Short mmCIF file of C-alpha atoms in Angstrom, two decimals:
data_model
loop_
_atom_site.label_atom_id
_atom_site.label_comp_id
_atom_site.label_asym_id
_atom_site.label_seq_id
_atom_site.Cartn_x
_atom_site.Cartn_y
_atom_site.Cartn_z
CA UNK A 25 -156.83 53.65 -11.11
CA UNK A 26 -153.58 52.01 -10.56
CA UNK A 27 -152.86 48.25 -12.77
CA UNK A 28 -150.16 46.46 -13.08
CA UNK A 29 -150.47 43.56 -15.93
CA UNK A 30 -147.94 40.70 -15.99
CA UNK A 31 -148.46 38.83 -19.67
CA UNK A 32 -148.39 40.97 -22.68
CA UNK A 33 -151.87 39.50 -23.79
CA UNK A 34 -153.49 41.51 -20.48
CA UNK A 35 -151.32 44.69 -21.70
CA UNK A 36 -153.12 44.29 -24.79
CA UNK A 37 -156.59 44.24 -23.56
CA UNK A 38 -155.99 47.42 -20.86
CA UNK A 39 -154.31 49.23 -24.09
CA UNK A 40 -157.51 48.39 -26.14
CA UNK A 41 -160.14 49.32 -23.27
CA UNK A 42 -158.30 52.69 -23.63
CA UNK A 43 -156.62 52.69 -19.90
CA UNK A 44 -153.10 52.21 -21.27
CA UNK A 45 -152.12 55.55 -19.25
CA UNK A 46 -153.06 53.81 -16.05
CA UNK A 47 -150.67 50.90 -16.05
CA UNK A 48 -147.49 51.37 -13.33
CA UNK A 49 -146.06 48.22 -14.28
CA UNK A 50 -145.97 45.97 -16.60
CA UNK A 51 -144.47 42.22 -17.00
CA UNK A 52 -140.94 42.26 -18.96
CA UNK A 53 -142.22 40.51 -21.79
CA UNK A 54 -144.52 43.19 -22.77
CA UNK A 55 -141.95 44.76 -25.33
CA UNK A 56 -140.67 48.36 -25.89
CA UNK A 57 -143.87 50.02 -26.15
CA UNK A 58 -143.86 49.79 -22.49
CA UNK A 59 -140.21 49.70 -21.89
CA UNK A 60 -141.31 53.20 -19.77
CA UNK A 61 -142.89 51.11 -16.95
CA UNK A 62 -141.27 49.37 -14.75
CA UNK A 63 -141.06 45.40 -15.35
CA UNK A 64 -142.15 43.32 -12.37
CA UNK A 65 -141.39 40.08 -13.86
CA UNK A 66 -138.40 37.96 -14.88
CA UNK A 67 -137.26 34.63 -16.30
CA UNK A 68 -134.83 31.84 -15.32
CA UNK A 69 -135.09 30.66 -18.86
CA UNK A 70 -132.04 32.22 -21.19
CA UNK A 71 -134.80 33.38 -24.18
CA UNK A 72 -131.57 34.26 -26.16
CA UNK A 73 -130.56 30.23 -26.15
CA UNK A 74 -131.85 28.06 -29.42
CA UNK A 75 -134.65 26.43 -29.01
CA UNK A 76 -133.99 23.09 -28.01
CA UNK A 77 -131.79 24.55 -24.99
CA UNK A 78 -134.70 26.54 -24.07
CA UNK A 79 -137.37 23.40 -24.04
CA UNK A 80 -134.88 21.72 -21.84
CA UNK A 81 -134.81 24.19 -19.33
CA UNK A 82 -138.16 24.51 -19.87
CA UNK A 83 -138.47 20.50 -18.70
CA UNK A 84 -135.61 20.32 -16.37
CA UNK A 85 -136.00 23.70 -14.56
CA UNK A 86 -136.31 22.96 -10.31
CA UNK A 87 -137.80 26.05 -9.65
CA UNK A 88 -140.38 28.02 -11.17
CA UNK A 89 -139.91 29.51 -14.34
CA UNK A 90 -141.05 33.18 -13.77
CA UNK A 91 -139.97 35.50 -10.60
CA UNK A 92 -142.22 38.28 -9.43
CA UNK A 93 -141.06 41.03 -7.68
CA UNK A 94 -143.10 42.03 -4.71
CA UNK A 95 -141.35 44.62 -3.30
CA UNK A 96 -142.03 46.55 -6.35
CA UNK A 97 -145.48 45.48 -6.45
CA UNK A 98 -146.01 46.77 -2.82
CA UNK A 99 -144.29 50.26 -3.48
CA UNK A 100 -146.25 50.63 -7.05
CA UNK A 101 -149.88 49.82 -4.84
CA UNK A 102 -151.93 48.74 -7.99
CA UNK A 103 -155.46 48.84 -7.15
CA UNK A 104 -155.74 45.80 -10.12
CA UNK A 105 -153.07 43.16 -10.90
CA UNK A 106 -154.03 41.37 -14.13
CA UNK A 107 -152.60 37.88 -14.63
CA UNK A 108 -153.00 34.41 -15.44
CA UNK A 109 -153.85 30.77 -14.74
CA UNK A 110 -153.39 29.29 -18.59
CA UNK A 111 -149.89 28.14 -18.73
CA UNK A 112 -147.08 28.58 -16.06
CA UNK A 113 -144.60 28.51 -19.17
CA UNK A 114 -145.89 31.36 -20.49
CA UNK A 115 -145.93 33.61 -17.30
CA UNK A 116 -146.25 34.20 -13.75
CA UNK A 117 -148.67 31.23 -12.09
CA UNK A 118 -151.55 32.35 -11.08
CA UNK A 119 -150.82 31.14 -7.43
CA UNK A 120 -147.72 32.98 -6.79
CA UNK A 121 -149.78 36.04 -7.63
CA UNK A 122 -152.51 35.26 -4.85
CA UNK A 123 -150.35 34.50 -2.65
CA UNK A 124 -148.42 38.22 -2.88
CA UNK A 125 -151.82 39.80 -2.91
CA UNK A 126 -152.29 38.70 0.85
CA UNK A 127 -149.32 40.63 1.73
CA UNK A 128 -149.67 43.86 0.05
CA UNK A 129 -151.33 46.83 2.08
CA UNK A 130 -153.39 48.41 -1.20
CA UNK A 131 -155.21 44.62 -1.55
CA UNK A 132 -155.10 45.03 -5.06
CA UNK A 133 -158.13 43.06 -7.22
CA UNK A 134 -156.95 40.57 -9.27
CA UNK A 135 -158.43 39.25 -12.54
CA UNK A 136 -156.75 35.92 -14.01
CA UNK A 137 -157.18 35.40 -17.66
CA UNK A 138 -157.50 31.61 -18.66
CA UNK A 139 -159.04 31.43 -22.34
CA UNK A 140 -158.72 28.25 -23.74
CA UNK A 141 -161.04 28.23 -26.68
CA UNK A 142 -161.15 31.55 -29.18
CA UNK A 143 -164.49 32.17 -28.20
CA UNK A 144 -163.60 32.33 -24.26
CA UNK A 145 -161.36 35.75 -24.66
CA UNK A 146 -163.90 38.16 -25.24
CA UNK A 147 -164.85 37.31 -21.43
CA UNK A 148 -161.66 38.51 -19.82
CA UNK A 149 -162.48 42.08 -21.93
CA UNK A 150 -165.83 41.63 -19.79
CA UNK A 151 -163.68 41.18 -16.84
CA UNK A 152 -160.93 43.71 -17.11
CA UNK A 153 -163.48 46.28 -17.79
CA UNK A 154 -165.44 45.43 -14.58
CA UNK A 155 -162.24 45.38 -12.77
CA UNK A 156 -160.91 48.78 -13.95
CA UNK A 157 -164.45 50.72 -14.58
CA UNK A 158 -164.15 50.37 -18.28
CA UNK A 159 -167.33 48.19 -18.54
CA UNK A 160 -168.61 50.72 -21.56
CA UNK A 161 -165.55 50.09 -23.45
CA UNK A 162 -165.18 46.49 -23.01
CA UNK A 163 -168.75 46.39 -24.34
CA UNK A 164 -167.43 47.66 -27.46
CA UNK A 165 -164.36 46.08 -27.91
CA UNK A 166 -166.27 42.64 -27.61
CA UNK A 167 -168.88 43.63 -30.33
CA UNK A 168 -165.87 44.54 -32.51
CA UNK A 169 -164.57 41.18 -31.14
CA UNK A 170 -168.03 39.42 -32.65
CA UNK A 171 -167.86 41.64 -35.37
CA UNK A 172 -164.56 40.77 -36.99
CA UNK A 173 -164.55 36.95 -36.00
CA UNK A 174 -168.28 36.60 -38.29
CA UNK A 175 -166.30 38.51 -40.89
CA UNK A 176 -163.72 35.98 -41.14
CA UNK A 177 -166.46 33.12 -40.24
CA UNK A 178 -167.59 34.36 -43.97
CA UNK A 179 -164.25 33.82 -45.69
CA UNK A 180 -164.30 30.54 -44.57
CA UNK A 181 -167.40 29.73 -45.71
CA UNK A 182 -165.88 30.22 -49.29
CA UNK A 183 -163.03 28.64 -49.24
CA UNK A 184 -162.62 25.72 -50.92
CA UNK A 185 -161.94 22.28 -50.14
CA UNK A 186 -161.71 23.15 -46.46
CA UNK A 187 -157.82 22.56 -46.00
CA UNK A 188 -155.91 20.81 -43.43
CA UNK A 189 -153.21 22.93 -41.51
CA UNK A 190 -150.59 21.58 -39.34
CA UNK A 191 -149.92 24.25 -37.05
CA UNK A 192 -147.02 24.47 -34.68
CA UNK A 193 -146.47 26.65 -31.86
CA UNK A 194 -142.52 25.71 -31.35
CA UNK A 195 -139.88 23.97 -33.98
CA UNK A 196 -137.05 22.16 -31.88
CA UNK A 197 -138.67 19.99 -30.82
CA UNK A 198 -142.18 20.58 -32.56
CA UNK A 199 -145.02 21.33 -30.82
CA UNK A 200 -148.55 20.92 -31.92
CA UNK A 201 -150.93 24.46 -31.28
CA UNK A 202 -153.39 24.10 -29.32
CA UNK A 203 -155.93 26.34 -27.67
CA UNK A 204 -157.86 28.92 -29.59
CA UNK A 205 -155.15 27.88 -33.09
CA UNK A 206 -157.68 25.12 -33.80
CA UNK A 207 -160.97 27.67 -33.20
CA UNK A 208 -159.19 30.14 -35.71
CA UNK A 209 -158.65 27.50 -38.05
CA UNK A 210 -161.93 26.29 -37.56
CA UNK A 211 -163.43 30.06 -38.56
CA UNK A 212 -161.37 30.01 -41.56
CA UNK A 213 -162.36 27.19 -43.21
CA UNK A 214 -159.94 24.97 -42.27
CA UNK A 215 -159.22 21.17 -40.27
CA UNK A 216 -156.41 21.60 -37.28
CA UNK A 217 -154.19 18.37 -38.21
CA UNK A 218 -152.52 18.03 -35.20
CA UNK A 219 -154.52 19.49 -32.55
CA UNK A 220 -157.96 19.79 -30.95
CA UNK A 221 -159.54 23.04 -30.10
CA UNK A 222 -159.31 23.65 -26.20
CA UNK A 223 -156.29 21.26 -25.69
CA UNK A 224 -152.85 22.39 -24.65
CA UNK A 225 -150.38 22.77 -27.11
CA UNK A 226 -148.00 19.54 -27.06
CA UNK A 227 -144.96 17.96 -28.25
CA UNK A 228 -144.89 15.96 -31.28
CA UNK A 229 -142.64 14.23 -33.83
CA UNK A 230 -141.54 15.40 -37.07
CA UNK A 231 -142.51 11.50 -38.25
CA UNK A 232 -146.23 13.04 -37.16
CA UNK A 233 -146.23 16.29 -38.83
CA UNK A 234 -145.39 14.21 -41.80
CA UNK A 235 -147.94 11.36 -41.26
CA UNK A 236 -150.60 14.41 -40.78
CA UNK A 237 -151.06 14.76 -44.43
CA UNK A 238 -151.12 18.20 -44.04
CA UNK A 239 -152.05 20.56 -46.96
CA UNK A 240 -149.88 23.35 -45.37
CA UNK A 241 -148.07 23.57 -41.82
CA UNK A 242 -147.29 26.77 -40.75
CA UNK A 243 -145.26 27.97 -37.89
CA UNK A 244 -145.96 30.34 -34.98
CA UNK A 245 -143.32 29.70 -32.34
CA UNK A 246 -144.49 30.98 -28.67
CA UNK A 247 -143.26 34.45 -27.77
CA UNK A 248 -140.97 34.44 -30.92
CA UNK A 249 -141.09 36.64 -34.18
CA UNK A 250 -140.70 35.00 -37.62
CA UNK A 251 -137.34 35.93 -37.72
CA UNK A 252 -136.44 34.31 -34.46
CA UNK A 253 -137.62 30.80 -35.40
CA UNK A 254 -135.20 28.18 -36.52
CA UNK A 255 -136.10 27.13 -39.54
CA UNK A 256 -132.49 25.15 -39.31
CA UNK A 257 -134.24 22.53 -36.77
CA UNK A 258 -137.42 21.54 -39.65
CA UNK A 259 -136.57 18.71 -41.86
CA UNK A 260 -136.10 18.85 -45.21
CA UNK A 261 -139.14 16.87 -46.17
CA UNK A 262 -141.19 19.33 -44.07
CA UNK A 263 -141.92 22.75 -45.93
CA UNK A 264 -142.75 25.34 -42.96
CA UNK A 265 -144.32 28.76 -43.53
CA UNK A 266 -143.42 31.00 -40.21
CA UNK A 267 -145.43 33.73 -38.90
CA UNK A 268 -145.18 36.10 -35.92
CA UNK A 269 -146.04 34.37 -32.76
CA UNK A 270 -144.74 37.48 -30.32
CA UNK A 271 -146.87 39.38 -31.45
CA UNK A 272 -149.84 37.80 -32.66
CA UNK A 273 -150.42 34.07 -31.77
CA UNK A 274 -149.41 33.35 -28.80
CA UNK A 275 -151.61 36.71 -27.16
CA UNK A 276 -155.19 35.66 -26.36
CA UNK A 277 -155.99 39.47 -26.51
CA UNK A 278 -157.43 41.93 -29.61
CA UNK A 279 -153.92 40.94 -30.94
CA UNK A 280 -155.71 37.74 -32.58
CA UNK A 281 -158.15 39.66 -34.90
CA UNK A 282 -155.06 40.71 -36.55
CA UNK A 283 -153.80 37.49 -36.58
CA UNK A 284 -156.89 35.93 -38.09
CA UNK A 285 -155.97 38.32 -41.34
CA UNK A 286 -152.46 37.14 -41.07
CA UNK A 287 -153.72 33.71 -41.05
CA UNK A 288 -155.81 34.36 -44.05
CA UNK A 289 -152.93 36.05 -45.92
CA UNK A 290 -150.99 33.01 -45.19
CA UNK A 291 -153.50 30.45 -46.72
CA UNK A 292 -154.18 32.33 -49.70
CA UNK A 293 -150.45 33.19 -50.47
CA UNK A 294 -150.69 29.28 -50.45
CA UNK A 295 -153.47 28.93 -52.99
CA UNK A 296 -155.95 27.81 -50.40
#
């Protein structure tokens, strides 16, 4: 079995259904743990810029974002391309996938994540697995899935007062979290302020993170550690805890049971 993934989120879910040794390629956002493979993807955007720079050639850009390279594709002959048809920000359109699929002699299958709600990611597990012929392990990794999301459902139940979180998902200009952010919320006894479960994440004013009334707002800025953030851009009336959105948030994938604890961590560091 030859795959190919192009998001880190579907790197995460081959890794965790144990065929991590089969990938040939991977997308070059997938980080250094896979710096080995070769990266069939690549980005108009300048992710070094500061944020605002990057939204505006996020808005402005006249061609797609996101460049995949078929020639490699056709001499790597995946028999499975995993991809995506959630957000043509965040990676390679679904569309420009299909459409390099016609011309490539191995036909590779293709499975196209698009998880909007928490509970809608165990399915592309369910999907990979089938794809790849790790239907056993995807079994497993969706009980654990169940498993650890009822845990947290339980902490939830406990805490008190059910808090309000304003969560963002980017800082210059702010953008509300969308998604699965409000379903993780939701499971740990908390109100989204800002956003609705399911929705896309969108832009918003300072003047409404403030008018939110939130009890805390916390921070996880798309494809961007803590670190990276700029805290510089958040007003001074707006207190802003930041958390990892690389490598936790922003990845639909087993990567969000870890960021349910961090979540967790967050609001209790916070008294809540």
């Amino acid at each position: 079995m030859r795959i190919v993934t192009l998001l880190p989120s579907a790197t995460d879910i081959v890794a965790a259904l144990g065929a991590g040794g089969d990938l040939v390629g991977v997308s070059h956002s997938c980080g250094e743990a896979w710096a080995h493979l070769p990266a069939l993807t690549s980005t108009i955007i300048d992710t070094d810029a500061p944020a605002a720079e990057i939204d505006a050639q996020v808005k402005t850009a006249a061609a797609p974002l996101y460049h995949l390279d078929i020639d490699l594709l056709e001499r790597l002959a995946p028999d499975v391309i995993v991809s995506q048809s959630l957000c043509d920000v965040c990676a390679v359109a679904s569309g420009g996938v299909e459409a390099a699929v016609a011309g490539i002699a191995s036909r590779p299958a293709v499975v196209n994540l698009a998880p909007f709600r928490l509970a809608d990611i165990p399915q592309g597990f369910r999907d990979v697995g089938d794809a790849i012929g790790r239907q056993r392990e995807a079994e497993a990794l969706t009980e654990r899935w169940h498993d650890t999301v009822a845990r947290f459902q339980a902490i939830g139940e406990r805490r008190a007062g059910r808090p309000k979180v304003a969560f963002l998902d980017w800082l210059d200009p702010p953008f509300a979290a969308g998604h699965w952010i409000p379903d993780m919320l939701q499971v740990l006894g908390c109100d989204s302020a800002l956003a609705a479960s399911g929705e896309p994440s969108h832009e918003v004013s300072w003047d409404a993170v403030k008018a939110a009334n939130a009890d805390i707002v916390l921070a996880a800025c798309c494809g961007q550690t803590a670190a990276r953030a700029e805290v510089t851009a958040v007003p001074p009336h707006v207190s802003v805890t930041l958390l990892n959105g690389y490598e936790h948030f922003s990845r639909p994938s087993p990567a969000l049971l870890e960021s349910l604890a961090i979540l967790d961590d967050a609001l209790a560091a916070r008294g809540f």
